[in-house]
Amino acid sequence: MSKFGELIDLNIPVLLDFYTEWNEASNLLHPVLRDVAAALGDKAKIIKIDVDKNTMLAEALRVKALPTLMIYKDGEMKWRQSGEQDANTLIGILKEYI
């Protein structure tokens, strides 16, 4: 968990994608996140977290649906949404925190 604190305690927005390999909606989001990363470059960070490999973290954050997206900045959760999102929506939300 201390590693998680280091990941989210940045002064740029950090988008967390909670996913699993076997979840179709999670897999559909992968190219969207690549587009978001390409559009924002180093102004934001995107981190993918496999809930099958990080069950304690997923439980602590009450991740119930996949994919679940969260945006943190300076260690504080700013936004959270479950389900599919398009690249333009995510880019717009992340820009609010840049």
PDB file of C-alpha atoms in Angstrom:
ATOM      1  CA  MET A   1       0.000   0.000   0.000  1.00  0.00           C
ATOM      2  CA  SER A   2       2.869   2.418   0.621  1.00  0.00           C
ATOM      3  CA  LYS A   3       3.850   1.933  -3.012  1.00  0.00           C
ATOM      4  CA  PHE A   4       0.313   2.962  -3.985  1.00  0.00           C
ATOM      5  CA  GLY A   5       0.723   6.168  -1.981  1.00  0.00           C
ATOM      6  CA  GLU A   6       3.831   7.001  -3.966  1.00  0.00           C
ATOM      7  CA  LEU A   7       2.002   6.367  -7.261  1.00  0.00           C
ATOM      8  CA  ILE A   8      -0.850   8.765  -6.528  1.00  0.00           C
ATOM      9  CA  ASP A   9       1.048  11.493  -4.664  1.00  0.00           C
ATOM     10  CA  LEU A  10       2.052  13.403  -7.797  1.00  0.00           C
ATOM     11  CA  ASN A  11       1.323  16.996  -8.759  1.00  0.00           C
ATOM     12  CA  ILE A  12      -0.025  15.824 -12.121  1.00  0.00           C
ATOM     13  CA  PRO A  13      -3.278  13.869 -12.500  1.00  0.00           C
ATOM     14  CA  VAL A  14      -2.887  10.099 -12.242  1.00  0.00           C
ATOM     15  CA  LEU A  15      -5.530   8.008 -14.005  1.00  0.00           C
ATOM     16  CA  LEU A  16      -5.869   4.529 -12.517  1.00  0.00           C
ATOM     17  CA  ASP A  17      -7.495   1.828 -14.624  1.00  0.00           C
ATOM     18  CA  PHE A  18      -8.636  -1.168 -12.581  1.00  0.00           C
ATOM     19  CA  TYR A  19      -9.072  -4.072 -14.990  1.00  0.00           C
ATOM     20  CA  THR A  20      -8.722  -7.819 -15.526  1.00  0.00           C
ATOM     21  CA  GLU A  21      -7.477  -9.693 -18.575  1.00  0.00           C
ATOM     22  CA  TRP A  22     -10.712 -11.708 -18.812  1.00  0.00           C
ATOM     23  CA  ASN A  23     -13.084  -8.708 -18.719  1.00  0.00           C
ATOM     24  CA  GLU A  24     -14.148  -7.666 -22.232  1.00  0.00           C
ATOM     25  CA  ALA A  25     -15.011  -4.060 -21.281  1.00  0.00           C
ATOM     26  CA  SER A  26     -11.576  -3.711 -19.662  1.00  0.00           C
ATOM     27  CA  ASN A  27      -9.884  -4.899 -22.834  1.00  0.00           C
ATOM     28  CA  LEU A  28     -11.899  -2.484 -24.989  1.00  0.00           C
ATOM     29  CA  LEU A  29     -10.570   0.374 -22.859  1.00  0.00           C
ATOM     30  CA  HIS A  30      -6.876  -0.380 -23.551  1.00  0.00           C
ATOM     31  CA  PRO A  31      -6.699   1.431 -26.943  1.00  0.00           C
ATOM     32  CA  VAL A  32      -8.683   4.349 -25.498  1.00  0.00           C
ATOM     33  CA  LEU A  33      -6.100   4.750 -22.726  1.00  0.00           C
ATOM     34  CA  ARG A  34      -3.285   4.639 -25.281  1.00  0.00           C
ATOM     35  CA  ASP A  35      -4.964   7.530 -27.127  1.00  0.00           C
ATOM     36  CA  VAL A  36      -5.349   9.484 -23.876  1.00  0.00           C
ATOM     37  CA  ALA A  37      -1.691   8.915 -22.993  1.00  0.00           C
ATOM     38  CA  ALA A  38      -0.597  10.016 -26.474  1.00  0.00           C
ATOM     39  CA  ALA A  39      -2.741  13.157 -26.299  1.00  0.00           C
ATOM     40  CA  LEU A  40      -1.592  14.279 -22.850  1.00  0.00           C
ATOM     41  CA  GLY A  41       2.024  13.104 -22.838  1.00  0.00           C
ATOM     42  CA  ASP A  42       3.771  13.909 -19.561  1.00  0.00           C
ATOM     43  CA  LYS A  43       0.940  16.168 -18.323  1.00  0.00           C
ATOM     44  CA  ALA A  44      -0.807  13.120 -16.835  1.00  0.00           C
ATOM     45  CA  LYS A  45       0.089   9.572 -15.868  1.00  0.00           C
ATOM     46  CA  ILE A  46      -1.938   6.438 -16.627  1.00  0.00           C
ATOM     47  CA  ILE A  47      -1.497   3.352 -14.486  1.00  0.00           C
ATOM     48  CA  LYS A  48      -3.215   0.041 -15.188  1.00  0.00           C
ATOM     49  CA  ILE A  49      -3.908  -2.132 -12.142  1.00  0.00           C
ATOM     50  CA  ASP A  50      -4.908  -5.774 -12.592  1.00  0.00           C
ATOM     51  CA  VAL A  51      -7.414  -6.498  -9.815  1.00  0.00           C
ATOM     52  CA  ASP A  52      -6.618 -10.229  -9.943  1.00  0.00           C
ATOM     53  CA  LYS A  53      -3.023  -9.425  -8.946  1.00  0.00           C
ATOM     54  CA  ASN A  54      -3.912  -6.559  -6.554  1.00  0.00           C
ATOM     55  CA  THR A  55      -6.962  -7.853  -4.703  1.00  0.00           C
ATOM     56  CA  MET A  56      -6.173  -6.075  -1.420  1.00  0.00           C
ATOM     57  CA  LEU A  57      -5.912  -2.699  -3.134  1.00  0.00           C
ATOM     58  CA  ALA A  58      -9.088  -3.295  -5.163  1.00  0.00           C
ATOM     59  CA  GLU A  59     -10.961  -4.255  -1.994  1.00  0.00           C
ATOM     60  CA  ALA A  60      -9.596  -1.269  -0.057  1.00  0.00           C
ATOM     61  CA  LEU A  61     -10.815   1.070  -2.818  1.00  0.00           C
ATOM     62  CA  ARG A  62     -14.128  -0.820  -3.124  1.00  0.00           C
ATOM     63  CA  VAL A  63     -13.692  -1.661  -6.802  1.00  0.00           C
ATOM     64  CA  LYS A  64     -16.849  -3.634  -7.633  1.00  0.00           C
ATOM     65  CA  ALA A  65     -17.277  -3.154 -11.400  1.00  0.00           C
ATOM     66  CA  LEU A  66     -14.775  -3.347 -14.236  1.00  0.00           C
ATOM     67  CA  PRO A  67     -13.299  -1.314 -15.606  1.00  0.00           C
ATOM     68  CA  THR A  68     -13.154   1.249 -12.789  1.00  0.00           C
ATOM     69  CA  LEU A  69     -11.283   4.475 -13.453  1.00  0.00           C
ATOM     70  CA  MET A  70     -10.029   6.888 -10.799  1.00  0.00           C
ATOM     71  CA  ILE A  71      -8.147  10.145 -11.040  1.00  0.00           C
ATOM     72  CA  TYR A  72      -5.843  11.163  -8.208  1.00  0.00           C
ATOM     73  CA  LYS A  73      -3.818  14.328  -7.822  1.00  0.00           C
ATOM     74  CA  ASP A  74      -1.561  15.161  -4.878  1.00  0.00           C
ATOM     75  CA  GLY A  75      -2.659  11.944  -3.198  1.00  0.00           C
ATOM     76  CA  GLU A  76      -6.361  12.828  -3.265  1.00  0.00           C
ATOM     77  CA  MET A  77      -9.087  11.150  -5.325  1.00  0.00           C
ATOM     78  CA  LYS A  78     -10.638  13.733  -7.648  1.00  0.00           C
ATOM     79  CA  TRP A  79     -12.881  11.583  -9.869  1.00  0.00           C
ATOM     80  CA  ARG A  80     -14.151   8.020 -10.105  1.00  0.00           C
ATOM     81  CA  GLN A  81     -16.257   6.193 -12.688  1.00  0.00           C
ATOM     82  CA  SER A  82     -17.009   2.587 -13.539  1.00  0.00           C
ATOM     83  CA  GLY A  83     -17.620   1.413 -17.084  1.00  0.00           C
ATOM     84  CA  GLU A  84     -16.398   2.350 -20.507  1.00  0.00           C
ATOM     85  CA  GLN A  85     -15.326   5.901 -21.358  1.00  0.00           C
ATOM     86  CA  ASP A  86     -14.231   7.428 -24.634  1.00  0.00           C
ATOM     87  CA  ALA A  87     -10.856   9.110 -25.104  1.00  0.00           C
ATOM     88  CA  ASN A  88     -12.205  12.644 -25.553  1.00  0.00           C
ATOM     89  CA  THR A  89     -14.200  12.444 -22.316  1.00  0.00           C
ATOM     90  CA  LEU A  90     -11.188  11.185 -20.360  1.00  0.00           C
ATOM     91  CA  ILE A  91      -8.887  13.800 -21.883  1.00  0.00           C
ATOM     92  CA  GLY A  92     -11.362  16.544 -20.954  1.00  0.00           C
ATOM     93  CA  ILE A  93     -11.679  15.318 -17.366  1.00  0.00           C
ATOM     94  CA  LEU A  94      -7.918  14.963 -16.937  1.00  0.00           C
ATOM     95  CA  LYS A  95      -7.340  18.472 -18.327  1.00  0.00           C
ATOM     96  CA  GLU A  96      -9.492  19.854 -15.495  1.00  0.00           C
ATOM     97  CA  TYR A  97      -6.781  18.718 -13.057  1.00  0.00           C
ATOM     98  CA  ILE A  98      -3.653  19.718 -15.023  1.00  0.00           C
TER      99      ILE A  98
END
